Short mmCIF file of C-alpha atoms in Angstrom, two decimals:
data_model
loop_
_atom_site.label_atom_id
_atom_site.label_comp_id
_atom_site.label_asym_id
_atom_site.label_seq_id
_atom_site.Cartn_x
_atom_site.Cartn_y
_atom_site.Cartn_z
CA MET A 1 40.97 -0.18 49.50
CA GLN A 2 41.94 -1.34 46.16
CA VAL A 3 40.45 -4.61 46.79
CA THR A 4 37.51 -3.05 48.02
CA GLU A 5 36.74 -0.79 44.98
CA ARG A 6 37.35 -3.71 42.26
CA ALA A 7 34.60 -5.97 44.33
CA SER A 8 32.19 -3.19 44.12
CA GLU A 9 33.15 -2.39 40.08
CA ASN A 10 32.69 -6.55 39.89
CA ASP A 11 28.96 -6.44 41.58
CA VAL A 12 28.20 -3.76 39.54
CA LEU A 13 29.13 -5.16 36.40
CA ARG A 14 27.37 -8.47 37.74
CA ALA A 15 23.85 -6.74 38.35
CA SER A 16 24.28 -4.68 35.39
CA ARG A 17 25.12 -8.23 33.33
CA ARG A 18 21.81 -9.82 35.04
CA ARG A 19 19.65 -6.49 33.85
CA LEU A 20 20.93 -6.78 29.85
CA LEU A 21 20.24 -10.56 30.19
CA MET A 22 16.71 -10.39 31.18
CA ASP A 23 16.19 -7.22 28.51
CA THR A 24 17.76 -9.86 25.55
CA VAL A 25 15.07 -12.47 26.81
CA GLY A 26 12.30 -9.90 25.43
CA ILE A 27 14.22 -9.01 22.50
CA ALA A 28 14.94 -12.89 21.41
CA VAL A 29 11.34 -13.74 21.91
CA SER A 30 10.58 -10.76 19.71
CA GLY A 31 13.03 -11.53 17.44
CA GLY A 32 12.21 -15.35 16.70
CA GLY A 33 8.54 -14.25 16.38
CA PHE A 34 9.52 -11.19 13.74
CA GLY A 35 11.97 -13.63 12.25
CA LEU A 36 9.34 -16.30 11.66
CA VAL A 37 6.84 -13.61 10.11
CA TYR A 38 9.72 -12.51 7.86
CA GLY A 39 10.43 -15.51 6.66
CA ILE A 40 6.69 -16.50 5.82
CA ALA A 41 6.97 -12.87 3.77
CA ALA A 42 10.21 -13.59 1.94
CA HIS A 43 8.77 -16.94 0.79
CA GLU A 44 5.77 -15.09 -0.49
CA ALA A 45 8.02 -12.58 -2.68
CA GLY A 46 9.92 -15.78 -4.07
CA LEU A 47 13.13 -16.41 -1.90
CA SER A 48 14.53 -19.65 -1.26
CA VAL A 49 15.73 -20.79 1.96
CA LEU A 50 19.17 -19.80 1.19
CA GLU A 51 18.31 -16.74 -0.02
CA VAL A 52 16.44 -15.83 3.56
CA ALA A 53 19.29 -17.40 5.43
CA ALA A 54 21.98 -15.43 3.29
CA MET A 55 20.05 -11.90 3.98
CA SER A 56 19.06 -12.77 7.69
CA THR A 57 23.03 -13.68 8.09
CA LEU A 58 24.89 -10.94 5.72
CA VAL A 59 22.50 -8.02 5.73
CA LEU A 60 21.15 -8.46 9.90
CA SER A 61 18.90 -5.99 9.13
CA GLY A 62 15.23 -6.82 9.62
CA GLY A 63 13.67 -3.23 8.54
CA ALA A 64 15.82 -3.16 5.41
CA GLN A 65 15.22 -7.03 4.88
CA PHE A 66 11.58 -6.34 5.06
CA ALA A 67 11.84 -3.22 2.48
CA ALA A 68 13.82 -5.23 0.17
CA LEU A 69 10.93 -7.77 -0.32
CA GLY A 70 8.62 -5.41 -1.69
CA TYR A 71 11.00 -4.02 -4.33
CA ILE A 72 12.30 -7.78 -5.45
CA ALA A 73 8.10 -8.75 -5.41
CA ALA A 74 7.84 -5.98 -7.86
CA GLY A 75 11.12 -6.81 -9.84
CA ALA A 76 13.15 -3.49 -9.00
CA PRO A 77 16.37 -3.50 -10.24
CA TRP A 78 19.25 -4.52 -7.76
CA ALA A 79 20.45 -1.11 -7.40
CA ALA A 80 17.53 0.39 -6.27
CA ILE A 81 17.35 -2.11 -3.53
CA VAL A 82 20.67 -1.92 -2.50
CA LEU A 83 20.03 2.14 -2.31
CA LEU A 84 17.14 1.49 -0.39
CA THR A 85 19.30 -0.64 2.02
CA ALA A 86 22.21 1.93 2.16
CA PHE A 87 19.20 5.02 2.96
CA ILE A 88 17.65 2.54 6.07
CA ASN A 89 20.64 1.41 7.16
CA SER A 90 22.40 4.89 7.24
CA ARG A 91 20.96 5.29 10.98
CA HIS A 92 23.83 2.83 12.08
CA LEU A 93 25.77 5.70 11.51
CA LEU A 94 24.29 7.05 14.81
CA TYR A 95 24.50 3.92 16.81
CA GLY A 96 28.34 3.49 16.03
CA ALA A 97 28.57 7.17 17.03
CA ALA A 98 26.75 6.73 20.03
CA LEU A 99 29.43 3.25 21.34
CA GLY A 100 32.32 4.69 19.41
CA PRO A 101 33.54 6.65 22.50
CA TYR A 102 33.56 3.87 24.64
CA LEU A 103 35.23 1.66 22.54
CA SER A 104 38.09 3.55 21.68
CA ASP A 105 40.99 1.92 23.49
CA ARG A 106 39.79 -1.32 21.99
CA SER A 107 41.67 -3.18 18.41
CA ALA A 108 40.59 -2.07 15.62
CA ALA A 109 40.10 -5.67 14.87
CA LEU A 110 37.89 -6.02 17.29
CA ARG A 111 35.49 -3.09 16.52
CA ALA A 112 35.61 -4.10 13.21
CA ALA A 113 33.93 -7.72 14.27
CA MET A 114 31.90 -6.25 16.80
CA ALA A 115 30.35 -3.60 13.58
CA HIS A 116 28.53 -6.53 12.09
CA GLY A 117 27.01 -7.38 15.45
CA LEU A 118 25.64 -3.45 15.52
CA THR A 119 21.55 -3.70 15.30
CA ASP A 120 18.79 -1.85 16.89
CA GLU A 121 18.25 -4.26 19.59
CA SER A 122 22.46 -4.77 20.38
CA PHE A 123 23.01 -1.03 20.25
CA ALA A 124 19.67 -0.30 22.85
CA ILE A 125 20.86 -2.85 25.32
CA SER A 126 24.64 -2.72 24.78
CA LEU A 127 24.72 1.99 25.12
CA SER A 128 22.28 1.36 28.48
CA HIS A 129 24.69 -1.23 29.73
CA PHE A 130 27.93 0.83 29.25
CA ARG A 131 26.13 3.53 30.42
CA ARG A 132 25.20 1.50 33.91
CA ILE A 133 28.76 0.52 34.38
CA GLY A 134 30.68 3.41 33.03
CA ARG A 135 32.78 1.84 30.73
CA ALA A 136 32.75 -0.56 27.52
CA ASP A 137 32.11 -4.43 28.41
CA VAL A 138 32.91 -6.41 25.40
CA ALA A 139 31.51 -9.63 26.76
CA GLY A 140 28.04 -7.82 27.19
CA TYR A 141 28.06 -6.69 23.82
CA GLY A 142 28.57 -10.09 22.57
CA MET A 143 25.53 -11.32 24.91
CA ALA A 144 22.92 -8.35 23.81
CA ALA A 145 24.13 -9.27 19.89
CA LEU A 146 23.44 -13.45 20.14
CA PHE A 147 20.78 -13.47 22.03
CA GLY A 148 19.15 -10.44 19.96
CA GLU A 149 20.61 -11.88 16.25
CA VAL A 150 20.49 -16.17 16.54
CA PRO A 151 16.81 -15.85 17.05
CA TRP A 152 16.06 -13.50 14.23
CA ILE A 153 18.21 -15.72 11.77
CA THR A 154 17.06 -19.34 12.72
CA PHE A 155 13.48 -18.36 13.08
CA SER A 156 13.48 -16.28 9.56
CA ILE A 157 14.86 -19.98 8.30
CA VAL A 158 12.40 -21.80 9.90
CA GLY A 159 9.48 -19.01 8.64
CA ALA A 160 10.84 -19.79 4.84
CA THR A 161 10.47 -23.40 5.44
CA LEU A 162 7.25 -23.94 7.10
CA ALA A 163 5.72 -21.02 4.27
CA ALA A 164 6.84 -23.65 1.39
CA ASN A 165 4.04 -25.56 2.70
CA ILE A 166 1.35 -23.14 2.86
CA LEU A 167 -0.83 -23.62 0.33
CA ASP A 168 -2.33 -20.15 0.12
CA PRO A 169 -0.88 -17.38 2.45
CA ALA A 170 -3.66 -14.74 1.57
CA ARG A 171 -6.43 -16.94 3.15
CA PHE A 172 -4.74 -16.46 6.38
CA GLY A 173 -3.76 -13.03 5.89
CA LEU A 174 -0.28 -13.28 5.55
CA ASP A 175 -0.21 -11.03 2.86
CA VAL A 176 -1.22 -8.21 4.55
CA ILE A 177 1.81 -8.49 7.22
CA PHE A 178 4.67 -6.53 4.74
CA PRO A 179 2.62 -3.10 4.93
CA ALA A 180 2.18 -3.64 8.21
CA ALA A 181 5.32 -4.52 9.38
CA MET A 182 6.81 -1.52 7.69
CA ALA A 183 3.84 0.63 9.11
CA GLY A 184 4.53 -0.58 12.22
CA LEU A 185 8.48 -0.96 12.31
CA ALA A 186 7.70 3.43 11.02
CA VAL A 187 5.74 3.77 14.12
CA GLY A 188 8.33 2.29 16.38
CA LEU A 189 10.76 5.14 15.14
CA ILE A 190 8.46 7.85 15.81
CA THR A 191 9.92 9.99 18.95
CA GLY A 192 8.79 13.04 18.05
CA LYS A 193 7.08 15.87 15.86
CA ARG A 194 9.90 15.70 12.81
CA GLU A 195 9.89 12.05 12.98
CA LEU A 196 6.23 12.06 12.43
CA ALA A 197 6.47 14.88 9.69
CA ALA A 198 9.07 12.85 8.39
CA ALA A 199 6.53 9.87 8.26
CA ILE A 200 3.28 11.50 7.07
CA SER A 201 5.02 13.22 4.51
CA GLY A 202 6.68 10.17 3.13
CA ALA A 203 4.03 8.02 2.78
CA ILE A 204 1.79 11.17 1.18
CA VAL A 205 4.62 11.67 -1.14
CA GLY A 206 4.95 7.65 -2.07
CA VAL A 207 1.72 7.59 -2.89
CA VAL A 208 1.19 10.43 -5.02
CA VAL A 209 4.44 9.82 -6.70
CA GLY A 210 4.06 5.94 -7.30
CA LEU A 211 0.47 6.89 -9.02
CA GLY A 212 1.68 9.55 -10.76
CA TRP A 213 4.78 8.02 -12.07
CA ASP A 214 6.01 4.19 -10.73
CA PRO A 215 5.35 2.50 -7.03
CA ALA A 216 9.40 2.48 -7.01
CA ALA A 217 10.23 5.54 -7.75
CA GLY A 218 7.58 6.76 -5.30
CA ILE A 219 9.03 4.81 -2.42
CA VAL A 220 12.33 6.38 -2.95
CA ALA A 221 10.88 9.95 -3.37
CA GLY A 222 9.07 9.58 -0.37
CA GLY A 223 11.87 8.56 1.71
CA LEU A 224 14.04 11.07 0.23
CA VAL A 225 11.35 13.92 0.85
CA GLY A 226 10.31 12.94 3.78
CA PRO A 227 12.80 14.05 6.14
CA PHE A 228 13.31 17.14 4.51
CA VAL A 229 9.88 18.15 5.39
CA GLY A 230 10.89 16.80 9.15
CA LEU A 231 13.77 19.11 9.31
CA LEU A 232 11.63 22.10 8.65
CA ILE A 233 9.66 21.35 11.85
CA PRO A 234 11.16 22.79 14.73
CA ALA A 235 12.87 20.36 17.65
CA SER A 236 10.68 19.15 20.23
CA GLU A 237 11.76 20.74 23.65
CA PRO A 238 13.44 17.91 26.12
CA SER A 239 10.71 17.05 28.43
CA VAL A 240 11.60 18.24 32.15
CA MET B 1 17.03 -24.39 -4.71
CA SER B 2 17.43 -20.36 -6.31
CA THR B 3 20.78 -18.90 -5.08
CA ASN B 4 20.50 -15.78 -7.28
CA LEU B 5 19.64 -13.32 -4.22
CA VAL B 6 22.27 -14.19 -2.45
CA TRP B 7 24.49 -11.83 -4.89
CA LEU B 8 22.00 -9.10 -3.49
CA ALA B 9 22.46 -10.07 -0.12
CA LEU B 10 26.06 -9.61 -0.39
CA LEU B 11 25.74 -6.22 -1.93
CA MET B 12 23.40 -5.44 0.92
CA ALA B 13 25.52 -6.23 3.39
CA ALA B 14 28.54 -4.20 1.47
CA VAL B 15 26.15 -0.87 1.86
CA THR B 16 25.64 -1.42 5.43
CA TYR B 17 28.73 -2.37 7.01
CA PRO B 18 30.17 1.20 6.53
CA ALA B 19 27.78 2.78 8.25
CA ARG B 20 28.26 0.36 11.32
CA ALA B 21 31.76 0.12 11.16
CA ASN B 22 33.02 3.60 10.43
CA PRO B 23 32.08 5.53 13.33
CA LEU B 24 33.44 2.35 15.37
CA LEU B 25 36.60 2.59 13.64
CA LEU B 26 37.19 6.28 12.35
CA PRO B 27 36.73 9.11 15.14
CA GLN B 28 36.29 11.61 12.64
CA MET B 29 33.61 9.94 11.70
CA ARG B 30 31.78 10.87 15.17
CA ASN B 31 31.74 14.38 14.26
CA LEU B 32 29.24 14.79 11.02
CA PRO B 33 27.17 17.79 10.79
CA PRO B 34 24.07 18.10 12.97
CA ILE B 35 21.88 18.67 10.33
CA LEU B 36 23.03 15.81 8.81
CA LEU B 37 22.32 13.41 11.34
CA THR B 38 19.48 14.57 12.06
CA TYR B 39 18.36 13.85 8.54
CA LEU B 40 19.98 10.54 8.34
CA ARG B 41 17.58 9.64 11.92
CA LEU B 42 14.50 10.96 9.76
CA VAL B 43 15.11 9.04 6.52
CA GLY B 44 14.08 5.36 8.59
CA PRO B 45 10.95 6.71 9.67
CA ALA B 46 10.12 8.53 6.46
CA VAL B 47 11.30 5.52 4.19
CA LEU B 48 9.16 2.55 6.40
CA ALA B 49 5.91 5.11 5.83
CA SER B 50 6.59 5.45 2.52
CA LEU B 51 6.86 1.66 1.54
CA ALA B 52 3.82 0.83 3.61
CA ALA B 53 1.62 3.32 2.14
CA VAL B 54 2.74 2.28 -1.56
CA SER B 55 2.38 -1.41 -0.78
CA LEU B 56 -1.25 -0.67 0.61
CA ALA B 57 -2.22 2.06 -1.51
CA VAL B 58 -1.30 1.35 -4.89
CA LYS B 59 -1.44 -1.46 -7.21
CA THR B 60 -0.87 -2.42 -11.10
CA GLY B 61 -4.47 -2.22 -12.63
CA PRO B 62 -5.62 -4.04 -15.51
CA SER B 63 -4.21 -1.34 -18.08
CA GLY B 64 -0.65 -1.64 -16.18
CA ARG B 65 -1.02 1.28 -15.12
CA PRO B 66 -0.70 2.33 -11.08
CA GLU B 67 -4.41 2.67 -9.16
CA LEU B 68 -5.44 3.88 -6.14
CA SER B 69 -6.47 0.35 -3.94
CA ILE B 70 -8.57 0.93 -0.81
CA GLY B 71 -9.81 -2.16 0.82
CA PRO B 72 -9.80 -4.07 4.33
CA GLU B 73 -6.45 -4.05 4.35
CA TRP B 74 -6.05 -0.60 5.52
CA ILE B 75 -8.26 -1.38 8.53
CA ALA B 76 -5.91 -4.40 8.96
CA VAL B 77 -2.57 -2.22 8.97
CA ALA B 78 -4.38 0.54 10.82
CA LEU B 79 -5.00 -1.83 13.72
CA CYS B 80 -1.32 -3.05 13.68
CA VAL B 81 -0.18 0.77 13.96
CA ALA B 82 -2.36 1.56 16.76
CA ILE B 83 -1.26 -1.85 18.67
CA VAL B 84 2.33 -0.83 17.86
CA ALA B 85 2.17 2.86 19.40
CA TRP B 86 0.17 1.55 22.32
CA ARG B 87 1.79 -1.27 23.25
CA ARG B 88 5.00 -0.93 21.44
CA ASN B 89 4.79 -4.38 20.34
CA LEU B 90 5.37 -4.76 16.61
CA LEU B 91 4.70 -8.92 16.63
CA VAL B 92 1.34 -8.72 18.44
CA GLY B 93 0.20 -6.04 16.09
CA LEU B 94 1.45 -8.23 13.01
CA ILE B 95 -0.45 -11.44 14.54
CA VAL B 96 -3.72 -9.24 15.14
CA ALA B 97 -3.80 -7.80 11.77
CA ALA B 98 -3.08 -11.13 9.67
CA GLY B 99 -6.00 -12.45 11.78
CA LEU B 100 -8.53 -10.04 11.00
CA MET B 101 -8.00 -10.29 7.11
CA ALA B 102 -8.41 -14.24 7.82
CA LEU B 103 -11.49 -14.09 9.50
CA LEU B 104 -12.81 -11.21 7.43
CA ARG B 105 -11.92 -13.39 4.18
CA ALA B 106 -13.55 -16.67 6.08
CA THR B 107 -16.59 -14.86 6.63
CA GLY B 108 -16.83 -13.45 2.92
CA ILE B 109 -16.44 -9.55 4.26
CA ALA B 110 -12.96 -9.66 2.23
CA VAL B 111 -11.93 -11.07 -0.77
CA VAL B 112 -8.33 -11.99 -1.93
#
């Protein structure tokens, strides 16, 4: 009986890992393409190939890395960039809170190592995988992190290297990539009325403060005030 | 080759890692007040939308003061937003936005 149950568990694990791998293929292609675009935009903002590699390997957060480019290009102080990064990446608290219960019986050293690979993509894929099998699977998490992040790092370096050979990026419309990427990433995070209200009010406050005072201050003001406006909106009813 | 911003990358990583690691390492971090969790969830869309709007609409004028900027870039960004909302595919949205701007500039409809 126990042998049969174990065989069944292994079948479930193998099937779930196959699905995880299928999911990561799409993430890897998208991450590679997006990494290429990031590398080109980073070169536009004045980053060297080594600096791009350091950003993608150490920070490992597309949204925060793109956001930092705007500040770097504007010559903003590092303290403002670090503050902005902390704000944008505070969403990882939610990811860790969701995955944490599955990993509570693993060693602290392993969890500390796994934390660096916790990104939007690895979280979404791993949580679905853990839920399918009803427990943690460190190897599955590793696959999700590896396939999601290696293309991002590799192609951001390739993008920065290629961009150095493009003489007039604006001619190819590459200067519009930064605002388009920020707007697109924001849309990807909108899952209800509260997020929509936070995004719209954040944009309006950002522009008003940016025009009246300073663009960098506008970005921070929009990011701080927008969520308060979102909190004023009643939470969406769960769909039946 | 410039390496100055490697230090900035280290600082950015230093403020990112605790948000990733604390809830995995400290069980009490998984029980933050619901209103704080909701606020944190809303920071992402708010700050990214603010970045997009400011970088698109606010430019430094000849006097050095911030000025409102309206141009064909708005159409390109709106197109990207529409594609992401429709297909949930940011990469395609970015390619279309950059392609549109390249076309408008090649035909002289838009200038750099």
